[in-house]
Every structure is written in structure tokens, then in C-alpha cells.
Coordinates of C-alpha atoms and ligand atoms in Angstrom, one line a residue:
X88 CA 0.0 0.0 0.0
X89 CA 1.4 3.4 -0.9
X90 CA 0.4 6.6 1.0
X91 CA -1.1 9.7 -0.6
X92 CA 1.4 12.4 -1.4
X93 CA 1.0 15.7 0.6
X94 CA 3.0 18.7 1.7
X95 CA 4.7 18.1 5.0
X96 CA 4.0 21.5 6.5
X97 CA 6.0 22.8 9.5
X98 CA 6.2 26.0 11.4
X99 CA 9.4 26.5 13.4
X100 CA 7.8 28.5 16.2
X101 CA 10.6 30.8 17.4
X102 CA 10.9 34.4 18.6
X103 CA 11.3 37.0 15.8
X104 CA 14.8 37.8 17.1
X105 CA 16.0 34.2 16.5
X106 CA 17.1 35.3 13.1
X107 CA 19.9 37.5 14.4
X108 CA 23.0 35.8 15.9
X109 CA 23.9 38.7 18.1
X110 CA 21.0 37.8 20.5
X111 CA 22.4 34.3 21.0
X112 CA 24.5 35.5 23.9
X113 CA 21.6 37.2 25.7
X114 CA 20.9 34.7 28.5
X115 CA 18.6 36.5 30.9
X116 CA 15.1 34.9 30.4
X117 CA 13.2 38.1 31.4
X118 CA 15.3 40.2 29.0
X119 CA 14.6 37.6 26.2
X120 CA 10.9 37.7 26.9
X121 CA 10.8 41.4 26.9
X122 CA 12.7 41.5 23.6
X123 CA 10.0 39.3 22.1
X124 CA 7.5 41.9 23.3
X125 CA 4.5 39.4 23.3
X126 CA 4.9 38.7 19.6
X127 CA 5.2 34.9 20.0
X128 CA 1.8 34.9 21.8
X129 CA 0.1 37.5 19.6
X130 CA 1.0 35.8 16.3
X131 CA -0.4 32.4 17.3
X132 CA -4.2 32.9 16.9
X133 CA -3.9 34.6 13.4
X134 CA -1.7 31.6 12.3
X135 CA -4.1 29.0 13.7
X136 CA -6.9 30.9 11.8
X137 CA -4.8 30.9 8.6
X138 CA -4.4 27.2 8.8
X139 CA -8.1 26.6 9.3
X140 CA -8.7 22.8 9.1
X141 CA -5.3 22.0 7.8
X142 CA -2.9 20.4 10.3
X143 CA 0.8 21.2 10.6
X144 CA 3.8 20.4 12.7
X145 CA 4.8 23.2 15.1
X146 CA 8.5 22.9 16.3
X147 CA 8.4 25.1 19.3
X148 CA 11.4 26.9 20.9
X149 CA 11.1 25.9 24.6
X150 CA 11.6 29.4 26.0
X151 CA 8.3 30.4 24.4
X152 CA 6.6 27.6 26.4
X153 CA 8.1 29.1 29.6
X154 CA 7.0 32.6 28.7
X155 CA 3.5 31.6 27.5
X156 CA 2.4 28.1 28.5
X157 CA -0.8 28.8 26.5
X158 CA 1.2 28.6 23.2
X159 CA 1.8 24.8 23.3
X160 CA -1.6 24.3 24.8
X161 CA -3.4 26.1 21.9
X162 CA -1.3 24.4 19.3
X163 CA -2.2 21.0 20.6
X164 CA -5.8 21.9 21.2
X165 CA -6.1 23.0 17.5
X166 CA -5.0 19.5 16.5
X167 CA -1.5 20.3 15.3
X168 CA 1.6 18.3 16.1
X169 CA 3.9 19.8 18.7
X170 CA 7.7 19.2 18.3
X171 CA 10.9 20.7 19.7
X172 CA 13.0 23.3 18.0
X173 CA 15.5 23.5 21.0
X174 CA 15.1 25.6 24.1
X175 CA 16.9 28.7 23.1
X176 CA 17.4 29.2 19.4
X177 CA 21.0 29.3 18.1
X178 CA 23.3 27.0 16.1
X179 CA 23.2 23.9 18.2
X180 CA 25.4 21.0 17.1
X181 CA 27.1 20.3 20.4
X182 CA 25.4 17.3 22.0
X183 CA 26.0 18.4 25.7
X184 CA 24.3 21.7 24.8
X185 CA 21.5 19.9 23.1
X186 CA 21.1 17.6 26.2
X187 CA 20.8 20.8 28.3
X188 CA 18.2 22.2 26.0
X189 CA 16.1 19.0 26.2
X190 CA 16.3 19.1 30.0
X191 CA 15.3 22.7 30.1
X192 CA 12.2 21.9 28.0
X193 CA 11.5 18.5 29.6
X194 CA 8.3 19.6 31.5
X195 CA 6.4 20.5 28.3
X196 CA 8.0 17.7 26.2
X197 CA 6.7 15.2 28.7
X198 CA 3.3 16.9 29.2
X199 CA 2.6 16.9 25.5
X200 CA 4.4 13.6 24.6
X201 CA 6.6 15.3 22.1
X202 CA 8.5 13.0 19.8
X203 CA 9.6 15.1 16.8
X204 CA 12.7 17.4 16.7
X205 CA 13.8 20.0 14.2
X206 CA 17.4 21.3 14.8
X207 CA 17.8 25.1 14.7
X208 CA 19.3 26.2 11.4
X209 CA 18.6 22.7 10.1
X210 CA 22.0 21.6 11.4
X211 CA 22.5 18.4 13.4
X212 CA 25.5 16.3 14.5
X213 CA 25.9 12.5 14.3
X214 CA 25.8 12.1 18.1
X215 CA 22.6 14.0 18.4
X216 CA 20.5 11.1 17.1
X217 CA 21.4 8.8 20.0
X218 CA 20.6 11.6 22.4
X219 CA 17.2 12.1 20.8
X220 CA 16.5 8.4 21.0
X221 CA 17.5 8.4 24.7
X222 CA 15.0 11.2 25.3
X223 CA 12.0 9.5 23.8
X224 CA 12.1 11.2 20.3
X225 CA 11.2 9.0 17.3
X226 CA 12.1 11.4 14.5
X227 CA 14.1 14.4 13.5
X228 CA 13.7 16.8 10.5
X229 CA 17.1 18.4 10.6
X230 CA 18.8 17.9 7.2
X231 CA 18.1 18.9 3.6
X232 CA 17.5 16.3 0.9
X233 CA 15.1 15.6 -1.9
X234 CA 11.4 15.0 -1.1
X235 CA 10.3 11.5 0.2
X236 CA 13.9 10.5 1.2
X237 CA 13.5 8.9 4.6
X238 CA 16.6 7.9 6.5
X239 CA 17.1 6.0 9.7
X240 CA 19.8 6.7 12.4
X241 CA 19.6 4.0 15.1
X242 CA 15.9 4.1 16.0
X243 CA 15.4 7.7 14.9
X244 CA 13.9 8.5 11.5
X245 CA 15.1 11.6 9.7
X246 CA 12.6 13.3 7.5
X247 CA 14.5 15.9 5.4
X248 CA 13.5 19.4 4.5
X249 CA 13.1 19.3 0.7
X250 CA 15.5 20.1 -2.0
X251 CA 15.2 19.6 -5.8
X252 CA 16.9 16.5 -7.0
X253 CA 20.4 17.1 -8.2
X254 CA 21.7 16.1 -11.6
X255 CA 23.7 13.4 -9.9
X256 CA 21.4 11.0 -8.2
X257 CA 23.6 10.6 -5.2
X258 CA 23.1 8.5 -2.1
X259 CA 21.9 10.3 1.0
X260 CA 23.0 10.0 4.6
X261 CA 22.3 11.9 7.8
X262 CA 23.8 14.1 9.1
X263 CA 24.1 16.1 5.9
X264 CA 25.2 19.7 5.9
X265 CA 23.8 21.8 3.1
X266 CA 26.7 23.1 1.1
X267 CA 27.4 25.4 -1.9
X268 CA 28.6 22.3 -3.7
X269 CA 25.2 20.7 -3.5
X270 CA 23.7 23.9 -4.9
X271 CA 26.2 23.8 -7.8
X272 CA 25.0 20.3 -8.5
X273 CA 21.6 21.6 -9.0
X274 CA 20.1 20.7 -5.6
X275 CA 18.1 23.7 -4.5
X276 CA 16.6 23.8 -0.9
X277 CA 13.1 24.9 -1.9
X278 CA 11.7 23.7 1.5
X279 CA 13.5 26.5 3.3
X280 CA 11.5 29.6 4.0
X281 CA 14.5 31.6 2.9
X282 CA 14.0 30.1 -0.6
X283 CA 10.2 30.9 -0.4
X284 CA 11.2 34.5 0.5
X285 CA 13.3 34.7 -2.7
X286 CA 11.2 32.8 -5.2
X287 CA 7.7 33.1 -3.8
X288 CA 5.2 31.3 -6.1
X289 CA 8.0 29.5 -8.0
X290 CA 8.3 27.2 -4.9
X291 CA 4.7 26.2 -5.4
X292 CA 5.8 24.9 -8.8
X293 CA 8.5 22.8 -7.3
X294 CA 6.0 21.5 -4.8
X295 CA 3.5 20.7 -7.5
X296 CA 6.1 18.9 -9.6
X297 CA 7.1 16.7 -6.7
X298 CA 3.5 15.9 -5.6
X299 CA 2.8 14.8 -9.2
X300 CA 5.7 12.4 -8.9
X301 CA 4.0 10.9 -5.9
X302 CA 6.5 12.5 -3.5
X303 CA 5.7 14.5 -0.3
X304 CA 7.7 17.7 -0.1
X305 CA 8.6 19.1 3.3
X306 CA 8.7 22.8 3.9
X307 CA 9.4 25.3 6.8
X308 CA 7.7 28.6 7.7
X309 CA 8.1 30.8 10.7
X310 CA 5.6 32.8 12.8
X311 CA 7.2 36.1 11.8
X312 CA 6.7 35.3 8.2
X313 CA 3.0 34.7 8.5
X314 CA 2.3 37.7 10.9
X315 CA 4.7 40.5 10.2
X316 CA 6.3 41.9 13.4
X317 CA 6.1 45.7 13.7
X318 CA 9.2 47.4 12.3
X319 CA 10.7 48.8 15.6
X320 CA 13.9 50.9 15.5
X321 CA 15.7 47.8 16.8
X322 CA 14.4 45.5 14.1
X323 CA 15.1 48.1 11.4
X324 CA 18.7 48.3 12.7
X325 CA 19.0 44.5 12.8
X326 CA 17.9 44.3 9.2
X327 CA 20.2 47.0 8.0
X328 CA 23.1 45.2 9.6
X329 CA 21.9 41.8 8.2
X330 CA 20.5 42.6 4.7
X331 CA 20.9 38.9 3.7
X332 CA 18.1 38.1 6.1
X333 CA 15.5 40.2 4.2
X334 CA 13.9 37.1 2.5
X335 CA 12.7 36.1 6.0
X336 CA 11.0 39.5 6.4
X337 CA 8.8 38.9 3.4
X338 CA 5.2 38.0 4.5
X339 CA 4.3 34.5 3.4
X340 CA 0.7 34.4 4.5
X341 CA -0.4 34.7 0.9
X342 CA 1.9 31.8 -0.1
X343 CA 0.5 29.6 2.7
X344 CA -3.1 30.5 1.7
X345 CA -2.4 29.5 -1.9
X346 CA -0.6 26.3 -0.8
X347 CA -3.5 25.3 1.4
X348 CA -6.0 25.9 -1.4
X349 CA -4.1 23.9 -3.9
X350 CA -2.4 21.0 -2.1
X351 CA -3.2 18.6 0.8
X352 CA -0.9 19.0 3.8
X353 CA -0.1 17.0 6.9
X354 CA 2.1 17.1 10.0
X355 CA 5.4 15.2 9.6
X356 CA 4.6 12.9 12.5
X357 CA 1.3 11.8 10.9
X358 CA 3.1 11.2 7.6
X359 CA 5.8 9.1 9.3
X360 CA 3.1 7.0 11.1
X361 CA 1.3 6.4 7.8
X362 CA 4.6 5.4 5.9
X363 CA 5.5 3.0 8.7
X364 CA 2.0 1.5 8.8
X365 CA 2.1 1.1 5.0
X366 CA 5.5 -0.6 5.2
X367 CA 4.2 -2.9 7.9
X368 CA 1.3 -4.0 5.7
X369 CA 3.5 -4.7 2.7
X370 CA 6.0 -6.6 4.8
X371 CA 3.3 -8.7 6.4
Ligands
LIG409 ZN1 14.7 28.1 13.5

């Protein structure tokens, strides 16, 4: 039995300032919450409304659950999948730091039986998979690779964020850092919201093409791309200092609306369960 192709829709639910590396060193939780200014809470209802009946995976940054316990509550109550996107958003490949993050988020991870993980900046280390397994996770979505590639690391499944297929049909293994070399080989990471920010509707064509091939593309959006945060003097300065991040500033609510009108979507966890159930039936 094969499963129906769909868009694996995920929202990496992180504070607006997670884009800017100079906030990584800000450690005081109150200062971090003040910097968010209530945006992570305010953005949620409009995003849930935008999704309507469609279900997505929300990979939540744990500090948001500390600031606003109603955020994970509302996500789950609306029928979406809740996953982990680390506790404090920054490049996170060091496993002892990741272990610390999982501990810091353990209360809501247990409360909501979280079993999916998306690494910040879609960057994961080899050793992280064992750590995820030890902490009750069943899958990760923390590398880039073509749609419907499903990898297994120990007992952890890896569901990549989608790229176009390269001219060379290589073999794929996790971890897998996205490099300029892959791009030169024609592998374009269209599942990244950065790409959606640059190409807009063209990404819908990549998605449609893969769906027609029977594949299930996996894409990422962020809360600040669906509800635009007010352009404070601070944010304006951050953007001027980081002009390469402008594609993240582009509002993608219209993109999401069109996507939902045209294509079926599902959370990653639901997709994985269906794939495994289908494999179980064919193996039996
Ligand atoms: Zn992120």
C-alpha cells in the first residue's frame, strides 16, 4: 500500500529575534521575553486561523513555552503536532548543549508527549541522534535532501526538508550539511522559507512537480513570516546590519493560503506513522 502524497508543513515556532545571531548571547530569560514583546503569543491565533482545518507540525522553541504556557496548549488543542525546536534558538550541534536544552524543556516535552525534533538552522550532529532516542524522540527533521527521502539513524527517523533532485542522483546519509557544492550540482533547498522568500510562487511549482511524482515535499515557515512583526527601531537596525536576512522579512501568509487551497498538507509525525504502517502492511 502506498500513501497519498502531501505537503509536510512545518512551522518553526521561534521568537522574531531568533534570526539574528547577536541575540544568542543574551541569556537572561526576562530580557529575552521582553525583547519578544509578546509577539510569539500574539502571532499564534492569526496563524491558527490561517491554517483553518489544515494540520501542521509546530516545532516550538522551549523558552516560548516558559513565557507563554498557552502557546503549546493552543497548538495541541487545535489538533496540530507539537515538536521541539531546541530551548533557546541558536546554532546547536554540540550534544551536551542539546542535552541541556532537552532538559530545560523537559516539562512540556513530557506533558505533550513530544517525539519530533527540528534542529535550529537545520543543522544536526551524528551524536545527536542517539541523544534524541534516549530522550524519547522518534524522528528528526534536521537535514536537507530531496522529497520523500526517509533515513534512519539508530531508532530515529530523519525526514529531510526538501531540495530539488540534483543532476547526480547521489546517495543520502544523515547528518548532511547543506553546502554550496550541493547547490552547484543543482540541488536547491526549496523547502527553506529563505527560498520561499526569494522565489515566492516558484516554490509552489517545485512542490506541485514533486507531488505529481507521488512525493511528499517538506517545507518550513516561521511565525514572523505569517504575521509581520512591527518594524521597531531595533528590528530596522538589525535588518540594516543583516541585509541577507531580508527574505525572512517577506510576508508569506499569501503563499500559505495558496498552498492550502491547492495542495493537501499533513504534519510530519502523521506522515511518518502512515509510511511505517504502510510498510508494515507490505512486509506482512
Ligand atoms: Zn529556527
